[in-house]
mmCIF file of C-alpha atoms in Angstrom:
data_model
loop_
_atom_site.group_PDB
_atom_site.id
_atom_site.type_symbol
_atom_site.label_atom_id
_atom_site.label_comp_id
_atom_site.label_asym_id
_atom_site.label_seq_id
_atom_site.Cartn_x
_atom_site.Cartn_y
_atom_site.Cartn_z
ATOM 1 C CA UNK A 1 0.462 -0.030 0.252
ATOM 2 C CA UNK A 2 1.161 3.301 -0.704
ATOM 3 C CA UNK A 3 2.524 5.484 1.911
ATOM 4 C CA UNK A 4 0.707 8.329 2.712
ATOM 5 C CA UNK A 5 2.602 11.504 1.684
ATOM 6 C CA UNK A 6 0.741 14.525 1.007
ATOM 7 C CA UNK A 7 -2.899 15.493 2.392
ATOM 8 C CA UNK A 8 -5.845 14.756 0.345
ATOM 9 C CA UNK A 9 -8.753 17.262 0.402
ATOM 10 C CA UNK A 10 -12.262 15.251 -0.353
ATOM 11 C CA UNK A 11 -15.190 15.135 0.871
ATOM 12 C CA UNK A 12 -16.097 11.778 2.108
ATOM 13 C CA UNK A 13 -20.439 10.909 2.104
ATOM 14 C CA UNK A 14 -20.934 8.020 4.427
ATOM 15 C CA UNK A 15 -24.306 5.908 4.431
ATOM 16 C CA UNK A 16 -26.108 2.429 4.240
ATOM 17 C CA UNK A 17 -28.821 1.515 2.949
ATOM 18 C CA UNK A 18 -30.350 -0.883 -0.157
ATOM 19 C CA UNK A 19 -30.746 -4.255 -0.174
ATOM 20 C CA UNK A 20 -28.914 -7.589 -1.817
ATOM 21 C CA UNK A 21 -30.618 -9.387 -4.525
ATOM 22 C CA UNK A 22 -29.599 -13.610 -4.871
ATOM 23 C CA UNK A 23 -27.776 -14.457 -7.893
ATOM 24 C CA UNK A 24 -30.077 -17.001 -9.826
ATOM 25 C CA UNK A 25 -29.729 -19.583 -11.941
ATOM 26 C CA UNK A 26 -26.541 -20.977 -10.152
ATOM 27 C CA UNK A 27 -27.179 -23.612 -7.651
ATOM 28 C CA UNK A 28 -25.567 -23.469 -4.111
ATOM 29 C CA UNK A 29 -23.811 -26.605 -4.917
ATOM 30 C CA UNK A 30 -21.848 -24.721 -7.709
ATOM 31 C CA UNK A 31 -20.571 -21.701 -5.351
ATOM 32 C CA UNK A 32 -19.419 -24.171 -2.510
ATOM 33 C CA UNK A 33 -17.172 -26.464 -5.041
ATOM 34 C CA UNK A 34 -15.743 -23.315 -6.266
ATOM 35 C CA UNK A 35 -15.506 -21.543 -2.627
ATOM 36 C CA UNK A 36 -13.202 -24.719 -1.891
ATOM 37 C CA UNK A 37 -10.924 -24.552 -4.400
ATOM 38 C CA UNK A 38 -8.883 -21.453 -2.564
ATOM 39 C CA UNK A 39 -7.222 -22.841 -0.192
ATOM 40 C CA UNK A 40 -4.619 -22.111 2.780
ATOM 41 C CA UNK A 41 -1.820 -24.078 0.996
ATOM 42 C CA UNK A 42 -2.252 -22.784 -2.152
ATOM 43 C CA UNK A 43 -2.018 -19.028 -1.056
ATOM 44 C CA UNK A 44 0.868 -20.375 0.462
ATOM 45 C CA UNK A 45 3.019 -21.667 -2.047
ATOM 46 C CA UNK A 46 2.352 -18.799 -4.380
ATOM 47 C CA UNK A 47 2.963 -16.310 -2.154
ATOM 48 C CA UNK A 48 6.669 -17.979 -1.330
ATOM 49 C CA UNK A 49 7.460 -17.359 -4.780
ATOM 50 C CA UNK A 50 6.043 -13.930 -5.625
ATOM 51 C CA UNK A 51 7.498 -12.762 -1.749
ATOM 52 C CA UNK A 52 11.120 -14.299 -2.427
ATOM 53 C CA UNK A 53 14.377 -12.930 -2.212
ATOM 54 C CA UNK A 54 14.306 -13.939 -6.392
ATOM 55 C CA UNK A 55 12.102 -11.284 -7.078
ATOM 56 C CA UNK A 56 14.289 -8.571 -5.373
ATOM 57 C CA UNK A 57 11.221 -6.257 -3.670
ATOM 58 C CA UNK A 58 9.208 -5.946 -6.953
ATOM 59 C CA UNK A 59 10.099 -2.839 -7.663
ATOM 60 C CA UNK A 60 8.165 -0.712 -10.353
ATOM 61 C CA UNK A 61 9.766 -1.869 -13.854
ATOM 62 C CA UNK A 62 12.535 -3.710 -11.957
ATOM 63 C CA UNK A 63 13.795 -7.428 -13.468
ATOM 64 C CA UNK A 64 12.314 -8.766 -10.184
ATOM 65 C CA UNK A 65 9.032 -7.444 -10.372
ATOM 66 C CA UNK A 66 9.429 -8.509 -14.079
ATOM 67 C CA UNK A 67 10.055 -11.701 -12.920
ATOM 68 C CA UNK A 68 7.142 -12.136 -10.541
ATOM 69 C CA UNK A 69 4.769 -10.913 -13.168
ATOM 70 C CA UNK A 70 5.852 -13.952 -15.397
ATOM 71 C CA UNK A 71 5.193 -16.314 -12.592
ATOM 72 C CA UNK A 72 1.160 -14.734 -12.314
ATOM 73 C CA UNK A 73 0.794 -14.979 -16.383
ATOM 74 C CA UNK A 74 2.627 -18.367 -16.640
ATOM 75 C CA UNK A 75 0.258 -19.292 -13.729
ATOM 76 C CA UNK A 76 -3.040 -17.839 -15.469
ATOM 77 C CA UNK A 77 -1.596 -19.602 -18.714
ATOM 78 C CA UNK A 78 -2.010 -22.972 -16.666
ATOM 79 C CA UNK A 79 -5.373 -22.626 -15.846
ATOM 80 C CA UNK A 80 -6.653 -21.854 -19.223
ATOM 81 C CA UNK A 81 -7.836 -18.724 -18.108
ATOM 82 C CA UNK A 82 -6.557 -15.947 -20.735
ATOM 83 C CA UNK A 83 -6.241 -12.128 -21.783
ATOM 84 C CA UNK A 84 -8.665 -9.397 -22.949
ATOM 85 C CA UNK A 85 -8.875 -9.880 -26.583
ATOM 86 C CA UNK A 86 -8.324 -6.672 -27.559
ATOM 87 C CA UNK A 87 -5.427 -6.538 -25.422
ATOM 88 C CA UNK A 88 -3.883 -9.206 -27.813
ATOM 89 C CA UNK A 89 -1.647 -10.166 -24.594
ATOM 90 C CA UNK A 90 -1.599 -10.341 -20.719
ATOM 91 C CA UNK A 91 0.453 -6.954 -20.631
ATOM 92 C CA UNK A 92 -0.692 -3.510 -20.679
ATOM 93 C CA UNK A 93 2.459 -1.400 -20.836
ATOM 94 C CA UNK A 94 3.024 1.112 -18.413
ATOM 95 C CA UNK A 95 5.023 3.855 -19.882
ATOM 96 C CA UNK A 96 8.062 5.422 -18.106
ATOM 97 C CA UNK A 97 6.583 8.626 -19.578
ATOM 98 C CA UNK A 98 3.152 8.613 -18.033
ATOM 99 C CA UNK A 99 4.612 7.504 -14.800
ATOM 100 C CA UNK A 100 6.907 10.530 -14.866
ATOM 101 C CA UNK A 101 4.579 13.078 -15.649
ATOM 102 C CA UNK A 102 2.463 12.092 -12.489
ATOM 103 C CA UNK A 103 5.559 12.196 -10.338
ATOM 104 C CA UNK A 104 7.672 9.070 -11.027
ATOM 105 C CA UNK A 105 10.851 10.885 -11.741
ATOM 106 C CA UNK A 106 13.081 8.013 -13.380
ATOM 107 C CA UNK A 107 10.477 4.601 -13.015
ATOM 108 C CA UNK A 108 11.099 2.563 -16.128
ATOM 109 C CA UNK A 109 8.482 1.061 -18.179
ATOM 110 C CA UNK A 110 6.438 -1.505 -16.550
ATOM 111 C CA UNK A 111 3.522 -3.356 -17.104
ATOM 112 C CA UNK A 112 -0.702 -4.279 -15.709
ATOM 113 C CA UNK A 113 -1.190 -7.965 -16.084
ATOM 114 C CA UNK A 114 -4.883 -8.593 -16.968
ATOM 115 C CA UNK A 115 -6.217 -11.948 -17.022
ATOM 116 C CA UNK A 116 -10.295 -12.320 -18.073
ATOM 117 C CA UNK A 117 -12.945 -14.891 -18.117
ATOM 118 C CA UNK A 118 -15.745 -13.800 -20.481
ATOM 119 C CA UNK A 119 -19.408 -13.555 -18.873
ATOM 120 C CA UNK A 120 -21.563 -16.279 -20.170
ATOM 121 C CA UNK A 121 -24.592 -14.088 -20.310
ATOM 122 C CA UNK A 122 -23.589 -10.476 -19.587
ATOM 123 C CA UNK A 123 -20.419 -10.368 -21.247
ATOM 124 C CA UNK A 124 -19.773 -6.740 -21.737
ATOM 125 C CA UNK A 125 -20.445 -5.880 -17.813
ATOM 126 C CA UNK A 126 -17.142 -6.165 -16.309
ATOM 127 C CA UNK A 127 -15.955 -7.157 -12.333
ATOM 128 C CA UNK A 128 -12.563 -6.114 -11.441
ATOM 129 C CA UNK A 129 -10.813 -7.365 -8.848
ATOM 130 C CA UNK A 130 -7.420 -5.690 -8.210
ATOM 131 C CA UNK A 131 -4.410 -5.719 -6.511
ATOM 132 C CA UNK A 132 -0.687 -4.475 -6.860
ATOM 133 C CA UNK A 133 2.218 -6.753 -7.642
ATOM 134 C CA UNK A 134 4.678 -4.214 -6.890
ATOM 135 C CA UNK A 135 6.569 -3.424 -3.710
ATOM 136 C CA UNK A 136 9.862 -0.979 -3.268
ATOM 137 C CA UNK A 137 12.674 -3.085 -3.956
ATOM 138 C CA UNK A 138 15.881 -3.375 -2.164
ATOM 139 C CA UNK A 139 17.349 -0.676 0.418
ATOM 140 C CA UNK A 140 21.045 -0.073 0.830
ATOM 141 C CA UNK A 141 21.117 -4.025 0.146
ATOM 142 C CA UNK A 142 18.417 -5.461 2.095
ATOM 143 C CA UNK A 143 15.675 -6.920 -0.045
ATOM 144 C CA UNK A 144 11.874 -5.533 1.097
ATOM 145 C CA UNK A 145 9.624 -8.927 0.335
ATOM 146 C CA UNK A 146 6.211 -7.319 0.918
ATOM 147 C CA UNK A 147 4.805 -10.457 1.503
ATOM 148 C CA UNK A 148 1.711 -8.599 3.002
ATOM 149 C CA UNK A 149 2.068 -5.879 0.839
ATOM 150 C CA UNK A 150 0.798 -6.790 -1.620
ATOM 151 C CA UNK A 151 1.868 -10.361 -1.938
ATOM 152 C CA UNK A 152 -1.047 -11.267 -0.171
ATOM 153 C CA UNK A 153 -3.604 -9.623 -2.493
ATOM 154 C CA UNK A 154 -1.479 -10.588 -5.744
ATOM 155 C CA UNK A 155 -1.964 -14.385 -4.319
ATOM 156 C CA UNK A 156 -5.625 -13.694 -3.680
ATOM 157 C CA UNK A 157 -6.755 -12.193 -6.823
ATOM 158 C CA UNK A 158 -4.937 -15.690 -8.268
ATOM 159 C CA UNK A 159 -6.706 -18.021 -6.241
ATOM 160 C CA UNK A 160 -9.988 -15.918 -6.606
ATOM 161 C CA UNK A 161 -9.404 -16.610 -10.535
ATOM 162 C CA UNK A 162 -8.833 -20.427 -9.893
ATOM 163 C CA UNK A 163 -12.178 -20.785 -7.899
ATOM 164 C CA UNK A 164 -14.299 -19.122 -11.137
ATOM 165 C CA UNK A 165 -12.336 -20.503 -13.591
ATOM 166 C CA UNK A 166 -12.934 -23.924 -12.051
ATOM 167 C CA UNK A 167 -17.165 -23.337 -12.050
ATOM 168 C CA UNK A 168 -16.493 -22.634 -15.610
ATOM 169 C CA UNK A 169 -14.613 -25.492 -16.449
ATOM 170 C CA UNK A 170 -17.605 -27.042 -14.496
ATOM 171 C CA UNK A 171 -20.055 -25.127 -17.310
ATOM 172 C CA UNK A 172 -21.309 -22.463 -14.544
ATOM 173 C CA UNK A 173 -19.086 -19.644 -15.249
ATOM 174 C CA UNK A 174 -19.858 -16.164 -14.228
ATOM 175 C CA UNK A 175 -23.048 -14.461 -15.596
ATOM 176 C CA UNK A 176 -20.837 -11.119 -16.200
ATOM 177 C CA UNK A 177 -17.352 -10.784 -17.284
ATOM 178 C CA UNK A 178 -14.209 -10.806 -14.700
ATOM 179 C CA UNK A 179 -11.072 -8.652 -14.931
ATOM 180 C CA UNK A 180 -8.381 -10.604 -12.759
ATOM 181 C CA UNK A 181 -5.765 -6.990 -12.717
ATOM 182 C CA UNK A 182 -2.614 -6.922 -10.912
ATOM 183 C CA UNK A 183 -1.154 -3.501 -11.435
ATOM 184 C CA UNK A 184 2.019 -1.809 -10.944
ATOM 185 C CA UNK A 185 3.720 1.493 -9.503
ATOM 186 C CA UNK A 186 1.155 1.462 -6.608
ATOM 187 C CA UNK A 187 3.720 2.277 -4.189
ATOM 188 C CA UNK A 188 5.198 5.104 -6.259
ATOM 189 C CA UNK A 189 1.738 6.697 -6.702
ATOM 190 C CA UNK A 190 -1.132 4.266 -7.699
ATOM 191 C CA UNK A 191 0.309 4.548 -11.072
ATOM 192 C CA UNK A 192 -0.856 1.290 -12.845
ATOM 193 C CA UNK A 193 -3.982 1.926 -12.043
ATOM 194 C CA UNK A 194 -4.592 5.332 -12.752
ATOM 195 C CA UNK A 195 -3.099 4.299 -16.058
ATOM 196 C CA UNK A 196 -5.882 1.573 -16.563
ATOM 197 C CA UNK A 197 -8.332 3.711 -15.585
ATOM 198 C CA UNK A 198 -7.241 6.498 -18.200
ATOM 199 C CA UNK A 199 -6.689 3.528 -21.326
ATOM 200 C CA UNK A 200 -9.309 0.857 -20.272
ATOM 201 C CA UNK A 201 -9.510 -1.914 -21.480
ATOM 202 C CA UNK A 202 -13.152 -2.337 -21.382
ATOM 203 C CA UNK A 203 -15.154 1.214 -21.265
ATOM 204 C CA UNK A 204 -15.181 2.436 -17.669
ATOM 205 C CA UNK A 205 -19.356 2.493 -18.190
ATOM 206 C CA UNK A 206 -19.262 -0.984 -18.292
ATOM 207 C CA UNK A 207 -17.582 -1.618 -15.246
ATOM 208 C CA UNK A 208 -19.226 -2.410 -12.366
ATOM 209 C CA UNK A 209 -17.459 -2.657 -9.407
ATOM 210 C CA UNK A 210 -13.424 -2.843 -8.312
ATOM 211 C CA UNK A 211 -12.796 -4.857 -5.176
ATOM 212 C CA UNK A 212 -9.082 -4.495 -4.288
ATOM 213 C CA UNK A 213 -6.914 -6.182 -2.259
ATOM 214 C CA UNK A 214 -4.313 -4.648 -0.347
ATOM 215 C CA UNK A 215 -2.550 -6.096 2.322
ATOM 216 C CA UNK A 216 -4.703 -9.126 4.143
ATOM 217 C CA UNK A 217 -2.500 -11.539 5.608
ATOM 218 C CA UNK A 218 -1.830 -10.370 8.583
ATOM 219 C CA UNK A 219 -3.378 -8.317 11.515
ATOM 220 C CA UNK A 220 -2.518 -5.128 13.188
ATOM 221 C CA UNK A 221 -1.981 -4.489 17.091
ATOM 222 C CA UNK A 222 -5.804 -3.179 17.090
ATOM 223 C CA UNK A 223 -7.171 -6.558 16.177
ATOM 224 C CA UNK A 224 -4.092 -8.820 17.188
ATOM 225 C CA UNK A 225 -5.410 -12.630 17.249
ATOM 226 C CA UNK A 226 -9.006 -11.286 15.674
ATOM 227 C CA UNK A 227 -10.998 -12.973 12.527
ATOM 228 C CA UNK A 228 -11.652 -9.534 10.841
ATOM 229 C CA UNK A 229 -10.702 -7.331 7.914
ATOM 230 C CA UNK A 230 -11.312 -3.465 7.250
ATOM 231 C CA UNK A 231 -13.473 -2.718 4.693
ATOM 232 C CA UNK A 232 -13.078 0.707 3.016
ATOM 233 C CA UNK A 233 -15.270 2.752 0.838
ATOM 234 C CA UNK A 234 -18.184 -0.267 0.068
ATOM 235 C CA UNK A 235 -21.093 1.878 0.668
ATOM 236 C CA UNK A 236 -19.453 5.101 -1.109
ATOM 237 C CA UNK A 237 -20.975 5.200 -4.146
ATOM 238 C CA UNK A 238 -23.199 2.116 -4.192
ATOM 239 C CA UNK A 239 -25.767 1.773 -1.203
ATOM 240 C CA UNK A 240 -25.982 -2.004 -2.471
ATOM 241 C CA UNK A 241 -22.626 -2.912 -2.365
ATOM 242 C CA UNK A 242 -22.029 -2.658 1.566
ATOM 243 C CA UNK A 243 -24.834 -4.703 1.876
ATOM 244 C CA UNK A 244 -23.605 -7.554 -0.431
ATOM 245 C CA UNK A 245 -20.424 -8.017 1.109
ATOM 246 C CA UNK A 246 -21.909 -8.006 4.784
ATOM 247 C CA UNK A 247 -24.572 -10.914 3.079
ATOM 248 C CA UNK A 248 -21.552 -12.728 1.518
ATOM 249 C CA UNK A 249 -19.872 -12.445 4.745
ATOM 250 C CA UNK A 250 -22.706 -14.001 6.598
ATOM 251 C CA UNK A 251 -22.824 -16.443 4.241
ATOM 252 C CA UNK A 252 -19.210 -17.374 4.784
ATOM 253 C CA UNK A 253 -16.831 -17.182 7.797
ATOM 254 C CA UNK A 254 -18.381 -14.179 9.542
ATOM 255 C CA UNK A 255 -15.565 -12.034 10.114
ATOM 256 C CA UNK A 256 -15.553 -8.651 11.815
ATOM 257 C CA UNK A 257 -16.012 -6.466 9.126
ATOM 258 C CA UNK A 258 -14.106 -3.217 10.413
ATOM 259 C CA UNK A 259 -15.301 0.337 8.579
ATOM 260 C CA UNK A 260 -13.044 2.339 10.881
ATOM 261 C CA UNK A 261 -11.259 3.563 7.973
ATOM 262 C CA UNK A 262 -14.537 5.249 6.185
ATOM 263 C CA UNK A 263 -14.882 7.928 9.067
ATOM 264 C CA UNK A 264 -14.220 11.163 6.785
ATOM 265 C CA UNK A 265 -11.999 12.238 9.761
ATOM 266 C CA UNK A 266 -9.709 9.070 9.467
ATOM 267 C CA UNK A 267 -5.969 10.725 9.477
ATOM 268 C CA UNK A 268 -4.677 7.930 7.561
ATOM 269 C CA UNK A 269 -6.571 8.833 4.475
ATOM 270 C CA UNK A 270 -6.751 5.092 3.949
ATOM 271 C CA UNK A 271 -9.540 5.655 1.223
ATOM 272 C CA UNK A 272 -7.344 7.103 -1.413
ATOM 273 C CA UNK A 273 -4.248 5.166 -0.926
ATOM 274 C CA UNK A 274 -4.782 1.951 -2.942
ATOM 275 C CA UNK A 275 -5.426 1.329 -6.494
ATOM 276 C CA UNK A 276 -9.499 1.235 -5.713
ATOM 277 C CA UNK A 277 -9.473 5.378 -5.477
ATOM 278 C CA UNK A 278 -8.802 5.155 -9.376
ATOM 279 C CA UNK A 279 -11.997 3.357 -10.188
ATOM 280 C CA UNK A 280 -13.686 5.247 -7.408
ATOM 281 C CA UNK A 281 -13.007 8.953 -8.632
ATOM 282 C CA UNK A 282 -14.570 7.369 -12.504
ATOM 283 C CA UNK A 283 -17.850 6.514 -10.107
ATOM 284 C CA UNK A 284 -17.241 2.641 -10.110
ATOM 285 C CA UNK A 285 -18.091 1.477 -7.180
ATOM 286 C CA UNK A 286 -15.299 0.243 -4.897
ATOM 287 C CA UNK A 287 -14.279 -1.783 -1.683
ATOM 288 C CA UNK A 288 -11.292 -2.161 -0.481
ATOM 289 C CA UNK A 289 -10.095 -5.100 1.278
ATOM 290 C CA UNK A 290 -7.061 -4.527 4.022
ATOM 291 C CA UNK A 291 -5.915 -5.796 7.482
ATOM 292 C CA UNK A 292 -4.478 -2.487 8.894
ATOM 293 C CA UNK A 293 -1.178 -1.078 9.245
ATOM 294 C CA UNK A 294 1.046 -3.410 11.372
ATOM 295 C CA UNK A 295 4.854 -3.535 12.601
ATOM 296 C CA UNK A 296 6.260 -4.790 9.751
ATOM 297 C CA UNK A 297 4.798 -2.104 7.300
ATOM 298 C CA UNK A 298 7.061 -0.940 4.241
ATOM 299 C CA UNK A 299 9.957 -2.747 6.509
ATOM 300 C CA UNK A 300 12.227 -5.545 5.505
ATOM 301 C CA UNK A 301 10.887 -7.483 7.825
ATOM 302 C CA UNK A 302 7.221 -8.099 6.250
ATOM 303 C CA UNK A 303 8.060 -11.366 5.100
ATOM 304 C CA UNK A 304 6.064 -14.974 4.190
ATOM 305 C CA UNK A 305 6.834 -16.611 7.495
ATOM 306 C CA UNK A 306 4.776 -13.783 9.267
ATOM 307 C CA UNK A 307 1.775 -14.236 7.203
ATOM 308 C CA UNK A 308 -1.318 -15.869 9.256
ATOM 309 C CA UNK A 309 -2.467 -18.333 5.938
ATOM 310 C CA UNK A 310 -5.900 -19.576 7.372
ATOM 311 C CA UNK A 311 -6.916 -15.985 7.885
ATOM 312 C CA UNK A 312 -5.561 -15.091 4.657
ATOM 313 C CA UNK A 313 -7.969 -17.807 3.141
ATOM 314 C CA UNK A 314 -10.971 -16.627 5.000
ATOM 315 C CA UNK A 315 -10.549 -13.469 3.808
ATOM 316 C CA UNK A 316 -9.960 -14.587 0.262
ATOM 317 C CA UNK A 317 -13.272 -16.538 0.167
ATOM 318 C CA UNK A 318 -15.128 -13.640 1.657
ATOM 319 C CA UNK A 319 -13.802 -11.279 -1.186
ATOM 320 C CA UNK A 320 -14.603 -14.579 -3.912
ATOM 321 C CA UNK A 321 -18.025 -14.706 -2.147
ATOM 322 C CA UNK A 322 -19.128 -11.176 -2.332
ATOM 323 C CA UNK A 323 -17.457 -11.294 -6.301
ATOM 324 C CA UNK A 324 -19.900 -14.419 -7.049
ATOM 325 C CA UNK A 325 -22.793 -12.235 -6.236
ATOM 326 C CA UNK A 326 -21.535 -9.199 -8.076
ATOM 327 C CA UNK A 327 -20.932 -11.154 -11.516
ATOM 328 C CA UNK A 328 -23.758 -13.585 -11.112
ATOM 329 C CA UNK A 329 -26.755 -11.300 -9.685
ATOM 330 C CA UNK A 330 -29.797 -10.229 -11.980
ATOM 331 C CA UNK A 331 -29.030 -6.725 -12.098
ATOM 332 C CA UNK A 332 -26.003 -4.871 -11.896
ATOM 333 C CA UNK A 333 -25.398 -2.681 -8.669
ATOM 334 C CA UNK A 334 -25.968 0.916 -9.184
ATOM 335 C CA UNK A 335 -24.504 4.329 -8.545
ATOM 336 C CA UNK A 336 -26.767 5.963 -6.054
ATOM 337 C CA UNK A 337 -24.226 7.813 -4.349
ATOM 338 C CA UNK A 338 -22.089 11.109 -4.989
#
């Protein structure tokens, strides 16, 4: 997650209303089978690669980040999940010049990675599940592996894609299309997600929602030992999204959903500090899933051994359940707030 460097001035209006609709035409058994595809061992296996020393901290445009990106691409290839046809590959180049104009100084060219499952009934409506796969690289010869930030979100997106693909292979693929978006440049200024929303592969008007995952593998001091997750921004633009997420939570692990950072007086300003914000500012409903600021945040001690893998699994399954409803319900959620 990006560090807070400058004050941000934007009004935040909070409210909660609306009702959840049940997805139609797909059996409970289909959902359960796909849901169970997500497991702690697979999350751990992928994270031990993504956040290994070999990736050298995955700084934007670095050889280590490109190695991590290739691992992600090969993962999708092996699952039989392709890329958006109009893009022509899994890679969306984010040019150095673009990032420099946005304040990225001397960053090299980098890439967003996009994997795509086309919807069976409403293919032009897109549910985005995002996470950044960059981190801060090395400093003074010390590798910052970023296992939680945002290795945890990266592998969660990969596992959610695998779960949806398993349903598709069983003949029960999602009704709406799913875009699995791994963005670059988050740590330097949310550059990859901003580039995507400035140059969308699919029209933003057709983008239903962005579920953004940035740090879901640990706990913070305030919630030590609890089964919880912070959910940020879920009712900022659509009264339905928060209701749908809460219903998914009640259906699954019944985590404690913490809305602390929805407070407009939040000094951390977390609503503005991860990739969902570039969707939100384009009037697309968002929910940002987060575990809090812990003692290893942006330190070289953010390592794979400290991840709580059973909790990572529960949070990933919650996000999958939320995405499942959003992808399969009869009507797309509406923007009814500003």
